[in-house]
PDB file of C-alpha atoms and ligand atoms in Angstrom:
ATOM      1  CA  MET A  23     107.273 108.683  30.164  1.00  0.00           C
ATOM      2  CA  GLN A  24     106.489 112.230  31.490  1.00  0.00           C
ATOM      3  CA  ASN A  25     107.907 112.559  35.450  1.00  0.00           C
ATOM      4  CA  LEU A  26     104.356 113.210  37.022  1.00  0.00           C
ATOM      5  CA  ASN A  27     106.093 114.665  40.143  1.00  0.00           C
ATOM      6  CA  SER A  28     107.790 117.407  37.855  1.00  0.00           C
ATOM      7  CA  LYS A  29     105.977 121.016  37.457  1.00  0.00           C
ATOM      8  CA  PRO A  30     105.775 121.719  33.850  1.00  0.00           C
ATOM      9  CA  GLY A  31     108.132 124.999  33.015  1.00  0.00           C
ATOM     10  CA  CYS A  32     106.714 127.888  31.342  1.00  0.00           C
ATOM     11  CA  PHE A  33     107.187 128.328  27.609  1.00  0.00           C
ATOM     12  CA  ILE A  34     107.112 131.502  25.976  1.00  0.00           C
ATOM     13  CA  ALA A  35     107.592 131.841  22.179  1.00  0.00           C
ATOM     14  CA  PHE A  36     108.383 135.396  20.866  1.00  0.00           C
ATOM     15  CA  GLU A  37     107.182 136.223  17.386  1.00  0.00           C
ATOM     16  CA  GLY A  38     107.349 139.301  15.046  1.00  0.00           C
ATOM     17  CA  ILE A  39     108.492 140.267  11.474  1.00  0.00           C
ATOM     18  CA  ASP A  40     112.210 140.837  10.748  1.00  0.00           C
ATOM     19  CA  GLY A  41     113.323 143.898  12.364  1.00  0.00           C
ATOM     20  CA  SER A  42     110.477 143.838  15.201  1.00  0.00           C
ATOM     21  CA  GLY A  43     113.103 144.123  18.151  1.00  0.00           C
ATOM     22  CA  LYS A  44     111.845 140.780  19.406  1.00  0.00           C
ATOM     23  CA  SER A  45     115.289 139.359  19.916  1.00  0.00           C
ATOM     24  CA  THR A  46     116.364 142.457  22.049  1.00  0.00           C
ATOM     25  CA  GLN A  47     113.344 141.669  24.335  1.00  0.00           C
ATOM     26  CA  VAL A  48     114.329 138.117  24.827  1.00  0.00           C
ATOM     27  CA  GLN A  49     117.555 139.207  26.057  1.00  0.00           C
ATOM     28  CA  LEU A  50     116.049 141.915  28.255  1.00  0.00           C
ATOM     29  CA  LEU A  51     113.268 139.201  29.734  1.00  0.00           C
ATOM     30  CA  ASN A  52     116.090 136.689  30.496  1.00  0.00           C
ATOM     31  CA  GLN A  53     118.334 139.297  32.177  1.00  0.00           C
ATOM     32  CA  ARG A  54     115.383 140.384  34.405  1.00  0.00           C
ATOM     33  CA  LEU A  55     114.704 136.711  35.034  1.00  0.00           C
ATOM     34  CA  LEU A  56     118.102 136.002  35.927  1.00  0.00           C
ATOM     35  CA  ARG A  57     118.354 138.739  38.564  1.00  0.00           C
ATOM     36  CA  HIS A  58     115.215 136.723  40.298  1.00  0.00           C
ATOM     37  CA  GLY A  59     117.258 133.676  40.233  1.00  0.00           C
ATOM     38  CA  ILE A  60     115.332 131.878  37.306  1.00  0.00           C
ATOM     39  CA  HIS A  61     117.274 130.167  34.667  1.00  0.00           C
ATOM     40  CA  CYS A  62     115.828 129.840  31.516  1.00  0.00           C
ATOM     41  CA  TYR A  63     116.924 127.927  28.248  1.00  0.00           C
ATOM     42  CA  ILE A  64     116.823 130.434  25.751  1.00  0.00           C
ATOM     43  CA  THR A  65     116.795 129.184  22.126  1.00  0.00           C
ATOM     44  CA  ARG A  66     115.537 130.335  18.510  1.00  0.00           C
ATOM     45  CA  GLU A  67     114.539 129.055  15.155  1.00  0.00           C
ATOM     46  CA  PRO A  68     115.875 127.954  12.798  1.00  0.00           C
ATOM     47  CA  THR A  69     118.025 126.108  14.972  1.00  0.00           C
ATOM     48  CA  ASP A  70     121.887 125.490  14.749  1.00  0.00           C
ATOM     49  CA  SER A  71     121.064 121.793  14.160  1.00  0.00           C
ATOM     50  CA  PRO A  72     122.338 120.268  10.824  1.00  0.00           C
ATOM     51  CA  ILE A  73     118.543 120.848   9.564  1.00  0.00           C
ATOM     52  CA  GLY A  74     118.825 124.525  10.867  1.00  0.00           C
ATOM     53  CA  SER A  75     122.071 124.926   9.085  1.00  0.00           C
ATOM     54  CA  LEU A  76     120.490 123.637   5.859  1.00  0.00           C
ATOM     55  CA  ILE A  77     117.964 126.161   6.230  1.00  0.00           C
ATOM     56  CA  HIS A  78     120.354 129.108   6.736  1.00  0.00           C
ATOM     57  CA  GLN A  79     121.934 128.076   3.609  1.00  0.00           C
ATOM     58  CA  LEU A  80     118.644 128.035   1.550  1.00  0.00           C
ATOM     59  CA  MET A  81     117.715 131.430   3.223  1.00  0.00           C
ATOM     60  CA  THR A  82     121.024 133.008   2.055  1.00  0.00           C
ATOM     61  CA  GLY A  83     120.566 131.702  -1.363  1.00  0.00           C
ATOM     62  CA  ARG A  84     123.974 129.317  -1.134  1.00  0.00           C
ATOM     63  CA  ILE A  85     121.504 126.635  -2.145  1.00  0.00           C
ATOM     64  CA  VAL A  86     118.420 126.978  -4.005  1.00  0.00           C
ATOM     65  CA  SER A  87     115.079 125.017  -3.527  1.00  0.00           C
ATOM     66  CA  ASP A  88     111.219 125.239  -3.943  1.00  0.00           C
ATOM     67  CA  ASN A  89     109.246 127.232  -0.982  1.00  0.00           C
ATOM     68  CA  ARG A  90     107.574 124.293  -0.189  1.00  0.00           C
ATOM     69  CA  VAL A  91     110.694 122.258   0.375  1.00  0.00           C
ATOM     70  CA  VAL A  92     111.951 125.145   2.681  1.00  0.00           C
ATOM     71  CA  ALA A  93     108.589 124.998   4.801  1.00  0.00           C
ATOM     72  CA  GLY A  94     109.039 121.469   5.136  1.00  0.00           C
ATOM     73  CA  LEU A  95     112.656 121.810   6.307  1.00  0.00           C
ATOM     74  CA  PHE A  96     111.383 124.374   9.147  1.00  0.00           C
ATOM     75  CA  VAL A  97     108.660 121.487  10.205  1.00  0.00           C
ATOM     76  CA  ALA A  98     111.640 119.056  10.696  1.00  0.00           C
ATOM     77  CA  ASP A  99     113.930 121.722  12.565  1.00  0.00           C
ATOM     78  CA  ARG A 100     110.920 122.450  14.854  1.00  0.00           C
ATOM     79  CA  LEU A 101     110.333 118.694  15.488  1.00  0.00           C
ATOM     80  CA  ASP A 102     114.105 118.107  16.140  1.00  0.00           C
ATOM     81  CA  HIS A 103     114.096 121.449  18.450  1.00  0.00           C
ATOM     82  CA  LEU A 104     111.290 119.718  20.728  1.00  0.00           C
ATOM     83  CA  LEU A 105     112.519 116.074  20.592  1.00  0.00           C
ATOM     84  CA  ASN A 106     116.300 115.707  20.191  1.00  0.00           C
ATOM     85  CA  PRO A 107     117.766 113.808  22.848  1.00  0.00           C
ATOM     86  CA  VAL A 108     120.631 116.307  23.728  1.00  0.00           C
ATOM     87  CA  ASP A 109     119.006 119.768  24.090  1.00  0.00           C
ATOM     88  CA  GLY A 110     115.273 119.087  23.083  1.00  0.00           C
ATOM     89  CA  ILE A 111     113.001 121.701  24.639  1.00  0.00           C
ATOM     90  CA  LYS A 112     110.113 119.301  25.465  1.00  0.00           C
ATOM     91  CA  ALA A 113     112.298 117.417  28.004  1.00  0.00           C
ATOM     92  CA  LYS A 114     113.319 120.669  29.525  1.00  0.00           C
ATOM     93  CA  ILE A 115     109.716 121.867  29.925  1.00  0.00           C
ATOM     94  CA  ASP A 116     108.934 118.312  31.340  1.00  0.00           C
ATOM     95  CA  SER A 117     111.422 118.644  34.123  1.00  0.00           C
ATOM     96  CA  GLY A 118     110.362 122.206  34.980  1.00  0.00           C
ATOM     97  CA  ILE A 119     112.881 124.325  33.182  1.00  0.00           C
ATOM     98  CA  PRO A 120     111.320 127.264  31.555  1.00  0.00           C
ATOM     99  CA  VAL A 121     112.051 127.931  28.019  1.00  0.00           C
ATOM    100  CA  ILE A 122     111.908 131.192  25.941  1.00  0.00           C
ATOM    101  CA  THR A 123     112.143 130.584  22.058  1.00  0.00           C
ATOM    102  CA  ASP A 124     112.778 133.206  19.613  1.00  0.00           C
ATOM    103  CA  ARG A 125     110.248 132.087  16.863  1.00  0.00           C
ATOM    104  CA  TYR A 126     108.068 129.019  16.907  1.00  0.00           C
ATOM    105  CA  TYR A 127     105.387 127.582  14.611  1.00  0.00           C
ATOM    106  CA  PHE A 128     103.479 130.879  14.151  1.00  0.00           C
ATOM    107  CA  SER A 129     106.561 131.954  11.949  1.00  0.00           C
ATOM    108  CA  SER A 130     105.799 129.041   9.948  1.00  0.00           C
ATOM    109  CA  TYR A 131     102.197 130.212   9.648  1.00  0.00           C
ATOM    110  CA  ALA A 132     102.889 133.668   8.787  1.00  0.00           C
ATOM    111  CA  TYR A 133     106.055 133.415   6.671  1.00  0.00           C
ATOM    112  CA  HIS A 134     105.012 130.396   4.446  1.00  0.00           C
ATOM    113  CA  ALA A 135     101.414 131.167   4.125  1.00  0.00           C
ATOM    114  CA  VAL A 136     102.449 134.163   1.912  1.00  0.00           C
ATOM    115  CA  ASP A 137     103.304 131.633  -0.636  1.00  0.00           C
ATOM    116  CA  MET A 138     101.104 128.580   0.019  1.00  0.00           C
ATOM    117  CA  PRO A 139      97.727 127.930   1.810  1.00  0.00           C
ATOM    118  CA  MET A 140      97.908 128.648   5.522  1.00  0.00           C
ATOM    119  CA  ASP A 141      95.962 125.506   6.313  1.00  0.00           C
ATOM    120  CA  TRP A 142      98.667 123.418   4.968  1.00  0.00           C
ATOM    121  CA  VAL A 143     101.313 124.949   6.869  1.00  0.00           C
ATOM    122  CA  ILE A 144      98.990 124.617  10.132  1.00  0.00           C
ATOM    123  CA  GLN A 145      98.477 121.009   9.316  1.00  0.00           C
ATOM    124  CA  ALA A 146     102.381 120.477   8.642  1.00  0.00           C
ATOM    125  CA  ASN A 147     102.994 121.753  11.868  1.00  0.00           C
ATOM    126  CA  SER A 148     100.165 119.977  13.752  1.00  0.00           C
ATOM    127  CA  GLN A 149     102.656 117.449  15.528  1.00  0.00           C
ATOM    128  CA  SER A 150     104.559 120.135  17.018  1.00  0.00           C
ATOM    129  CA  ALA A 151     101.475 121.965  18.336  1.00  0.00           C
ATOM    130  CA  GLU A 152     100.198 118.737  19.809  1.00  0.00           C
ATOM    131  CA  ILE A 153     103.731 118.029  21.685  1.00  0.00           C
ATOM    132  CA  LEU A 154     103.958 121.417  22.980  1.00  0.00           C
ATOM    133  CA  ARG A 155     101.879 124.847  22.692  1.00  0.00           C
ATOM    134  CA  PRO A 156     103.327 127.848  24.063  1.00  0.00           C
ATOM    135  CA  SER A 157     102.064 129.052  27.728  1.00  0.00           C
ATOM    136  CA  VAL A 158     102.039 132.241  25.657  1.00  0.00           C
ATOM    137  CA  THR A 159     103.021 133.511  22.298  1.00  0.00           C
ATOM    138  CA  VAL A 160     104.121 137.272  22.466  1.00  0.00           C
ATOM    139  CA  PHE A 161     103.796 139.120  19.049  1.00  0.00           C
ATOM    140  CA  VAL A 162     105.862 142.241  19.088  1.00  0.00           C
ATOM    141  CA  ASP A 163     104.081 144.205  16.575  1.00  0.00           C
ATOM    142  CA  VAL A 164     105.833 147.109  14.524  1.00  0.00           C
ATOM    143  CA  ASP A 165     105.121 148.866  11.348  1.00  0.00           C
ATOM    144  CA  PRO A 166     106.841 147.108   8.484  1.00  0.00           C
ATOM    145  CA  GLU A 167     108.017 150.904   7.519  1.00  0.00           C
ATOM    146  CA  ASP A 168     109.810 151.097  11.198  1.00  0.00           C
ATOM    147  CA  ALA A 169     111.182 147.430  10.671  1.00  0.00           C
ATOM    148  CA  ILE A 170     112.802 148.210   7.448  1.00  0.00           C
ATOM    149  CA  ALA A 171     114.335 151.293   9.065  1.00  0.00           C
ATOM    150  CA  ARG A 172     115.682 149.353  11.857  1.00  0.00           C
ATOM    151  CA  ILE A 173     116.998 146.418   9.266  1.00  0.00           C
ATOM    152  CA  SER A 174     118.567 149.310   7.193  1.00  0.00           C
ATOM    153  CA  LYS A 175     120.565 150.632  10.116  1.00  0.00           C
ATOM    154  CA  SER A 176     122.391 147.353  10.675  1.00  0.00           C
ATOM    155  CA  ARG A 177     123.005 146.188   7.179  1.00  0.00           C
ATOM    156  CA  SER A 178     124.623 147.919   4.305  1.00  0.00           C
ATOM    157  CA  HIS A 179     121.946 147.187   1.478  1.00  0.00           C
ATOM    158  CA  VAL A 180     118.399 146.380   1.598  1.00  0.00           C
ATOM    159  CA  GLU A 181     115.850 146.208  -1.361  1.00  0.00           C
ATOM    160  CA  LEU A 182     113.427 148.370   0.321  1.00  0.00           C
ATOM    161  CA  PHE A 183     110.551 148.132  -1.816  1.00  0.00           C
ATOM    162  CA  GLU A 184     110.311 144.411  -2.188  1.00  0.00           C
ATOM    163  CA  THR A 185     111.218 143.820   1.385  1.00  0.00           C
ATOM    164  CA  LYS A 186     108.886 146.409   2.866  1.00  0.00           C
ATOM    165  CA  GLU A 187     105.977 144.825   0.777  1.00  0.00           C
ATOM    166  CA  ARG A 188     106.930 141.249   1.885  1.00  0.00           C
ATOM    167  CA  LEU A 189     107.120 142.274   5.599  1.00  0.00           C
ATOM    168  CA  ALA A 190     103.617 143.960   5.476  1.00  0.00           C
ATOM    169  CA  GLN A 191     102.370 140.492   3.870  1.00  0.00           C
ATOM    170  CA  VAL A 192     103.830 138.507   6.668  1.00  0.00           C
ATOM    171  CA  ARG A 193     102.477 140.952   9.376  1.00  0.00           C
ATOM    172  CA  GLU A 194      99.053 140.311   7.775  1.00  0.00           C
ATOM    173  CA  LYS A 195      99.318 136.731   7.743  1.00  0.00           C
ATOM    174  CA  TYR A 196     100.486 136.578  11.513  1.00  0.00           C
ATOM    175  CA  LEU A 197      97.218 138.652  12.304  1.00  0.00           C
ATOM    176  CA  GLU A 198      95.102 136.259  10.199  1.00  0.00           C
ATOM    177  CA  ALA A 199      96.757 133.191  12.076  1.00  0.00           C
ATOM    178  CA  PHE A 200      96.139 134.656  15.323  1.00  0.00           C
ATOM    179  CA  GLU A 201      92.546 135.170  14.622  1.00  0.00           C
ATOM    180  CA  LYS A 202      92.307 131.703  13.300  1.00  0.00           C
ATOM    181  CA  LEU A 203      93.562 129.930  16.150  1.00  0.00           C
ATOM    182  CA  LYS A 204      92.626 132.230  19.033  1.00  0.00           C
ATOM    183  CA  ASP A 205      90.586 129.661  20.632  1.00  0.00           C
ATOM    184  CA  GLN A 206      93.526 127.305  20.881  1.00  0.00           C
ATOM    185  CA  GLU A 207      96.385 129.711  21.536  1.00  0.00           C
ATOM    186  CA  LYS A 208      97.267 132.085  24.145  1.00  0.00           C
ATOM    187  CA  ILE A 209      98.531 135.217  22.222  1.00  0.00           C
ATOM    188  CA  LEU A 210      99.792 138.462  23.613  1.00  0.00           C
ATOM    189  CA  ILE A 211     100.201 141.206  21.052  1.00  0.00           C
ATOM    190  CA  VAL A 212     102.359 144.334  22.306  1.00  0.00           C
ATOM    191  CA  ASN A 213     103.351 147.544  20.325  1.00  0.00           C
ATOM    192  CA  GLY A 214     106.902 147.180  19.328  1.00  0.00           C
ATOM    193  CA  SER A 215     107.188 150.866  18.349  1.00  0.00           C
ATOM    194  CA  GLN A 216     107.298 152.047  21.894  1.00  0.00           C
ATOM    195  CA  PRO A 217     110.757 152.508  23.432  1.00  0.00           C
ATOM    196  CA  GLU A 218     112.686 149.514  24.304  1.00  0.00           C
ATOM    197  CA  ALA A 219     112.625 149.885  28.077  1.00  0.00           C
ATOM    198  CA  ALA A 220     108.972 150.524  28.130  1.00  0.00           C
ATOM    199  CA  LEU A 221     107.908 147.513  26.264  1.00  0.00           C
ATOM    200  CA  ALA A 222     110.495 145.361  28.450  1.00  0.00           C
ATOM    201  CA  GLU A 223     108.537 146.719  31.409  1.00  0.00           C
ATOM    202  CA  GLU A 224     105.064 145.985  29.839  1.00  0.00           C
ATOM    203  CA  LEU A 225     106.219 142.301  29.025  1.00  0.00           C
ATOM    204  CA  TRP A 226     107.560 141.880  32.520  1.00  0.00           C
ATOM    205  CA  GLU A 227     104.252 142.998  33.944  1.00  0.00           C
ATOM    206  CA  LYS A 228     102.295 140.678  31.741  1.00  0.00           C
ATOM    207  CA  LEU A 229     104.758 137.568  31.833  1.00  0.00           C
ATOM    208  CA  HIS A 230     106.304 137.463  35.135  1.00  0.00           C
ATOM    209  CA  PRO A 231     103.369 135.374  36.712  1.00  0.00           C
ATOM    210  CA  CYS A 232     104.069 132.482  34.111  1.00  0.00           C
ATOM    211  CA  PHE A 233     107.392 132.059  35.893  1.00  0.00           C
ATOM    212  CA  GLY A 234     105.971 131.850  39.339  1.00  0.00           C
ATOM    213  CA  LEU A 235     107.004 135.160  40.450  1.00  0.00           C
TER     214      LEU A 235
HETATM  215  P1  LIG B 306     116.899 135.085  11.226  1.00  0.00           P
HETATM  216  O1  LIG B 306     118.187 135.854  10.505  1.00  0.00           O
HETATM  217  O2  LIG B 306     117.393 134.144  12.264  1.00  0.00           O
HETATM  218  O3  LIG B 306     115.941 136.222  11.638  1.00  0.00           O
HETATM  219  P2  LIG B 306     115.360 136.818  13.005  1.00  0.00           P
HETATM  220  O4  LIG B 306     116.623 137.160  13.796  1.00  0.00           O
HETATM  221  O5  LIG B 306     114.573 137.797  12.444  1.00  0.00           O
HETATM  222  O6  LIG B 306     114.586 135.873  13.570  1.00  0.00           O
HETATM  223  O7  LIG B 306     116.139 134.377   9.976  1.00  0.00           O
HETATM  224  C1  LIG B 306     114.903 133.887  10.550  1.00  0.00           C
HETATM  225  C2  LIG B 306     113.978 134.084   9.317  1.00  0.00           C
HETATM  226  O8  LIG B 306     113.359 132.853   9.103  1.00  0.00           O
HETATM  227  C3  LIG B 306     113.061 135.142   9.172  1.00  0.00           C
HETATM  228  O9  LIG B 306     113.028 135.847   8.228  1.00  0.00           O
HETATM  229  C4  LIG B 306     111.802 134.303   9.275  1.00  0.00           C
HETATM  230  C5  LIG B 306     112.103 132.993   8.802  1.00  0.00           C
HETATM  231  N1  LIG B 306     111.160 131.718   9.113  1.00  0.00           N
HETATM  232  C6  LIG B 306     110.492 131.088   8.316  1.00  0.00           C
HETATM  233  O10 LIG B 306     110.417 131.609   7.182  1.00  0.00           O
HETATM  234  N2  LIG B 306     109.728 130.082   8.818  1.00  0.00           N
HETATM  235  C7  LIG B 306     109.990 129.488   9.999  1.00  0.00           C
HETATM  236  O11 LIG B 306     109.140 128.687  10.505  1.00  0.00           O
HETATM  237  C8  LIG B 306     110.811 130.289  10.844  1.00  0.00           C
HETATM  238  C9  LIG B 306     110.956 130.006  12.275  1.00  0.00           C
HETATM  239  C10 LIG B 306     111.519 131.336  10.241  1.00  0.00           C
END
């Protein structure tokens, strides 16, 4: 049972297409919070759990399965991320520890809704949404063209056309999901094409009250 004396911690989920720069912003926000003496639990999806490791193998093509199976594994990975007894984030939030996650259920809504109905994906994730909704979901919005340029810089080969088209579809699905769920969720959309430091500043201005600062 939840300890009623504990103040719930702030829970921020970062979202964006691949190459959006969200992971860098998670780090910058965390560093700034640490300078203010706030120690967050920083985490990501897919996780490093056995389920997350299966997902990584599916994503790199080491094992192959149907997209619906992959979507189902993300549902399971997320529930484990929330509820597992060792480092589940629900218990951390309940004991007042702030949590920042790099990807959460909106990643599923956007990435899987390219191949299957979004309502199915939302329904499949409804337990996670019931257990823990983010205090804020931050969407780092970038032009898929810019995202591809960033990804190409860090990797040797990218199938440019296919990937750009897919990222554009994923971005559209994110926007569709935000519109669909705007009454239930707190969404902050920021421009990820601005310089890294300027975006970090904007995020600090908007998010620091969530941490009681
Ligand atoms: P990763 O290499 O960790 O990418 P990133 O650093 O951009 O987060 O792989 C995460 C990939 O998994 C990314 O392409 C998005 C995808 N994904 C889904 O398809 N569904 C999900 O529910 C989640 C959380 C991620």
